[in-house]
């Protein structure tokens, strides 16, 4: 049983690569609750009021997914639970949470992490982090088109996104819950370019082989058809 988690900023390509990778490896994809998330639009409309509620909502849904993913067979998750604190800490740092909310959040997070440690499989087998620049992030957010994520929706989003990117570098460097690897999301268009998709999948397969999660002679010759 192999569990792979994706990480990276908003619009980096996590959900897209989760779909591609799970199809390629014949595993099950787990997607974060976004389009069915009732709190997300409220948060973007009034971040200070809804930052804590959104975080509890995400933490709860991530906990559900990770529990299921760590007990079922091979899986790919489109965001790691380890990024949860990164988001809330950043929101707290810009005054979107009270000290009581911060304290309560960390207590809840520690409690949940304690539960995960008691599971037969405690950590994912591999973290695949997608690196993107600010320009790429914005292009992808525009391409995806969720209205409340657009820079035109709120003039403070530019700072919010730049800050988010600046939190990811130290977060990735510190991450030590499993082996990890980076994908260059600026360079590889794994959605439109078949060649790029192959390169990215080869990088992930090579890493899985090097950590003993795929047999050295594993090969997949089937083409994957990407739905636009
Ligand atoms: N490597 C890539 N090259 C070009 N477009 C991409 C790439 N990855 C994702 N996209 C596009 O960018 C948008 C955001 O991708 P998505 O997978 O939803 O990102 P995330 O899940 O990280 O927020 C989508 O429209 C997707 O088609
Ligand atoms: N405040 C938080 N926002 C979060 C968190 N996780 C995701 N999000 C937001 C960011 C995007 O608008 C949307 C989906 O994220 P993608 O990276 O999948 O595009 O949800 C969080 O923990 N806190």
Coordinates of C-alpha atoms and ligand atoms in Angstrom, one line a residue:
X1 CA 0.0 0.0 0.0
X2 CA 1.4 3.4 -1.1
X3 CA 0.1 6.8 -0.1
X4 CA 1.3 9.8 -2.1
X5 CA 0.4 13.4 -1.1
X6 CA 0.7 16.5 -3.2
X7 CA 1.6 19.9 -1.8
X8 CA 1.9 23.4 -3.2
X9 CA 0.4 26.8 -3.4
X10 CA -3.1 27.7 -4.8
X11 CA -3.3 26.8 -8.5
X12 CA 0.1 25.0 -8.5
X13 CA -1.5 22.0 -10.2
X14 CA -2.1 19.6 -7.3
X15 CA -5.6 18.5 -8.3
X16 CA -4.5 18.1 -11.9
X17 CA -1.4 16.1 -11.1
X18 CA -3.4 14.0 -8.6
X19 CA -5.8 12.9 -11.3
X20 CA -2.9 12.2 -13.8
X21 CA -0.8 10.3 -11.2
X22 CA -3.6 8.2 -9.8
X23 CA -4.7 7.2 -13.3
X24 CA -1.2 6.3 -14.2
X25 CA -0.4 4.3 -11.1
X26 CA -3.9 2.8 -10.9
X27 CA -4.6 4.3 -7.5
X28 CA -7.5 6.2 -6.0
X29 CA -7.5 10.1 -6.0
X30 CA -8.7 12.0 -3.0
X31 CA -9.6 15.7 -3.6
X32 CA -9.9 18.4 -1.1
X33 CA -13.4 19.9 -0.6
X34 CA -13.4 23.1 -2.7
X35 CA -16.4 23.5 -5.0
X36 CA -18.7 22.0 -2.4
X37 CA -17.1 24.0 0.4
X38 CA -19.8 26.4 1.8
X39 CA -17.2 28.4 3.9
X40 CA -14.7 29.2 1.1
X41 CA -16.7 32.0 -0.6
X42 CA -17.6 33.4 2.8
X43 CA -13.9 33.5 3.7
X44 CA -12.9 35.4 0.6
X45 CA -15.7 37.9 1.1
X46 CA -14.8 38.5 4.8
X47 CA -11.5 36.8 5.7
X48 CA -11.2 38.1 9.2
X49 CA -14.6 36.8 10.1
X50 CA -14.3 33.4 8.5
X51 CA -10.6 32.5 8.7
X52 CA -11.0 30.3 11.8
X53 CA -14.2 28.6 10.6
X54 CA -12.7 27.8 7.2
X55 CA -9.6 26.4 8.9
X56 CA -11.6 24.1 11.1
X57 CA -13.7 23.1 8.1
X58 CA -10.6 22.2 6.1
X59 CA -8.9 20.5 9.0
X60 CA -11.9 18.3 9.5
X61 CA -12.3 17.3 5.9
X62 CA -8.5 16.7 5.6
X63 CA -8.6 14.5 8.7
X64 CA -11.4 12.5 7.1
X65 CA -9.6 12.0 3.8
X66 CA -6.2 11.2 5.4
X67 CA -7.8 8.6 7.7
X68 CA -9.5 6.9 4.8
X69 CA -6.4 7.2 2.6
X70 CA -4.1 5.7 5.2
X71 CA -6.3 2.7 5.7
X72 CA -7.3 1.9 2.1
X73 CA -5.0 0.6 -0.6
X74 CA -2.9 2.8 -2.9
X75 CA -3.9 6.5 -2.9
X76 CA -3.0 10.0 -4.0
X77 CA -4.2 13.0 -2.0
X78 CA -4.3 16.4 -3.6
X79 CA -3.1 18.3 -0.5
X80 CA -1.4 17.3 2.7
X81 CA -2.8 17.8 6.2
X82 CA 0.7 19.2 7.0
X83 CA -0.1 22.4 5.0
X84 CA -3.0 23.2 7.3
X85 CA -1.0 25.0 9.9
X86 CA 0.9 26.9 7.2
X87 CA -2.4 28.5 6.0
X88 CA -3.7 29.3 9.4
X89 CA -0.4 30.6 10.7
X90 CA -0.2 32.9 7.7
X91 CA -3.8 34.2 8.3
X92 CA -3.1 34.6 12.0
X93 CA 0.1 36.6 11.2
X94 CA -1.9 39.1 9.2
X95 CA -4.5 39.6 11.9
X96 CA -7.3 37.3 10.8
X97 CA -7.5 35.3 14.0
X98 CA -7.7 36.1 17.7
X99 CA -5.2 34.6 20.1
X100 CA -8.0 32.4 21.5
X101 CA -8.7 31.1 18.0
X102 CA -4.9 30.4 17.4
X103 CA -4.6 28.6 20.7
X104 CA -7.8 26.5 20.1
X105 CA -6.7 25.7 16.5
X106 CA -3.2 24.4 17.6
X107 CA -4.7 22.3 20.4
X108 CA -7.2 20.7 17.9
X109 CA -4.4 20.1 15.3
X110 CA -2.1 18.5 17.9
X111 CA -5.0 16.3 19.1
X112 CA -5.7 15.2 15.5
X113 CA -2.1 14.6 14.7
X114 CA -1.9 12.4 17.9
X115 CA -4.8 10.3 16.5
X116 CA -2.9 9.8 13.2
X117 CA 0.2 8.6 15.1
X118 CA -1.9 5.7 16.5
X119 CA -2.9 4.5 13.0
X120 CA -1.2 1.5 11.5
X121 CA 0.2 3.7 8.7
X122 CA 1.3 7.0 10.3
X123 CA 2.7 9.0 7.4
X124 CA 2.4 9.2 3.6
X125 CA 5.1 7.3 1.6
X126 CA 6.0 10.3 -0.5
X127 CA 5.3 14.1 -0.7
X128 CA 5.3 15.5 -4.2
X129 CA 5.6 19.3 -3.9
X130 CA 4.8 21.5 -7.0
X131 CA 6.9 24.7 -7.1
X132 CA 5.5 27.7 -8.9
X133 CA 6.4 31.3 -9.2
X134 CA 3.9 34.1 -8.5
X135 CA 3.3 34.7 -12.2
X136 CA 2.5 31.1 -12.9
X137 CA 0.2 30.9 -9.8
X138 CA -1.8 33.9 -11.0
X139 CA -2.1 32.6 -14.6
X140 CA -3.4 29.2 -13.3
X141 CA -5.8 30.9 -10.9
X142 CA -7.1 33.0 -13.8
X143 CA -7.3 29.9 -16.0
X144 CA -9.4 28.0 -13.4
X145 CA -11.6 31.0 -12.9
X146 CA -13.1 30.8 -9.4
X147 CA -14.4 34.3 -9.1
X148 CA -13.5 34.9 -5.4
X149 CA -9.8 34.0 -6.1
X150 CA -9.2 36.6 -8.8
X151 CA -7.1 39.6 -8.1
X152 CA -9.9 41.8 -9.4
X153 CA -12.2 40.5 -6.6
X154 CA -10.1 41.9 -3.8
X155 CA -7.1 44.2 -4.0
X156 CA -5.4 42.5 -1.0
X157 CA -5.2 39.1 -2.8
X158 CA -1.9 40.0 -4.5
X159 CA -0.2 40.4 -1.1
X160 CA -2.0 37.3 0.2
X161 CA -0.7 35.1 -2.6
X162 CA 2.8 36.5 -2.4
X163 CA 2.9 35.9 1.3
X164 CA 1.6 32.4 0.8
X165 CA 4.4 31.6 -1.6
X166 CA 7.0 33.0 0.8
X167 CA 5.7 30.6 3.6
X168 CA 6.0 27.5 1.3
X169 CA 9.8 27.5 0.9
X170 CA 10.7 27.1 4.6
X171 CA 7.7 24.8 5.0
X172 CA 9.0 22.4 2.3
X173 CA 12.6 22.6 3.6
X174 CA 11.4 21.6 7.1
X175 CA 9.0 18.9 6.0
X176 CA 10.2 15.5 7.3
X177 CA 7.1 13.3 7.6
X178 CA 8.1 11.2 4.6
X179 CA 10.5 11.2 1.6
X180 CA 9.8 14.3 -0.6
X181 CA 10.5 15.6 -4.0
X182 CA 9.9 18.8 -6.0
X183 CA 8.3 19.2 -9.4
X184 CA 9.0 22.4 -11.4
X185 CA 5.5 23.6 -12.1
X186 CA 6.7 26.7 -14.1
X187 CA 8.7 24.5 -16.5
X188 CA 6.4 21.5 -17.0
X189 CA 2.9 21.9 -18.5
X190 CA 1.7 18.5 -17.6
X191 CA -1.8 19.4 -18.8
X192 CA -1.2 20.4 -22.4
X193 CA 2.1 18.8 -23.2
X194 CA 2.3 15.0 -23.4
X195 CA 6.1 15.2 -23.3
X196 CA 6.1 17.3 -20.1
X197 CA 3.6 14.9 -18.6
X198 CA 5.9 12.0 -19.3
X199 CA 8.9 13.8 -17.8
X200 CA 7.0 14.6 -14.6
X201 CA 5.6 11.0 -14.3
X202 CA 9.1 9.6 -14.9
X203 CA 10.5 11.8 -12.1
X204 CA 7.9 10.5 -9.7
X205 CA 8.2 6.9 -10.7
X206 CA 12.1 7.2 -10.4
X207 CA 11.6 8.6 -6.8
X208 CA 9.1 5.8 -5.9
X209 CA 11.6 3.2 -7.1
X210 CA 14.5 4.8 -5.3
X211 CA 12.6 4.7 -2.0
X212 CA 11.4 1.1 -2.6
X213 CA 7.8 1.9 -3.2
X214 CA 7.8 0.5 -6.8
X215 CA 9.7 -2.5 -8.1
X216 CA 12.8 -1.4 -10.1
X217 CA 11.4 -3.1 -13.2
X218 CA 8.0 -1.4 -13.0
X219 CA 6.9 0.0 -16.3
X220 CA 3.8 1.6 -17.6
X221 CA 3.4 1.8 -21.3
X222 CA -0.2 2.9 -21.5
X223 CA -0.9 6.4 -22.8
X224 CA -3.1 8.5 -20.5
X225 CA -5.9 10.5 -22.0
X226 CA -6.4 13.8 -20.2
X227 CA -9.9 15.3 -20.2
X228 CA -9.8 19.1 -20.9
Ligands
LIG1 N1 1.6 22.2 -15.1 C1 0.5 22.9 -15.6 N2 0.6 23.5 -16.7 C2 -0.4 24.3 -17.2 N3 -1.6 24.4 -16.6 C3 -1.8 23.7 -15.5 C4 -0.7 23.0 -14.9 N4 -1.2 22.5 -13.7 C5 -2.4 22.9 -13.6 N5 -2.8 23.7 -14.6 C6 -4.1 24.4 -14.8 O1 -4.1 25.4 -13.7 C7 -5.4 25.4 -13.1 C8 -5.2 25.1 -11.6 O2 -4.8 23.7 -11.5 P1 -5.3 22.9 -10.2 O3 -4.8 21.5 -10.5 O4 -6.7 23.1 -9.9 O5 -4.3 23.5 -9.1 P2 -4.4 23.3 -7.5 O6 -5.1 22.0 -7.2 O7 -2.9 23.2 -7.1 O8 -5.0 24.5 -6.9 C9 -6.3 24.4 -13.8 O9 -7.0 25.2 -14.8 C10 -5.3 23.5 -14.5 O10 -5.8 23.0 -15.8
LIG2 N1 -7.5 29.9 4.5 C1 -7.3 28.7 4.0 N2 -7.5 28.5 2.7 C2 -7.3 27.3 2.1 C3 -6.8 26.3 2.8 N3 -6.7 25.2 2.0 C4 -7.1 25.6 0.8 N4 -7.5 26.9 0.9 C5 -8.1 27.7 -0.2 C6 -7.2 28.2 -1.2 C7 -8.0 28.1 -2.5 O1 -8.8 29.3 -2.6 C8 -8.9 26.9 -2.3 C9 -8.5 25.6 -2.9 O2 -7.1 25.4 -2.7 P1 -6.2 24.8 -3.9 O3 -4.8 25.0 -3.5 O4 -6.6 23.4 -4.0 O5 -6.6 25.6 -5.2 O6 -9.0 26.8 -0.9 C10 -6.5 26.4 4.2 O7 -6.1 25.5 4.9 N5 -6.8 27.7 4.7

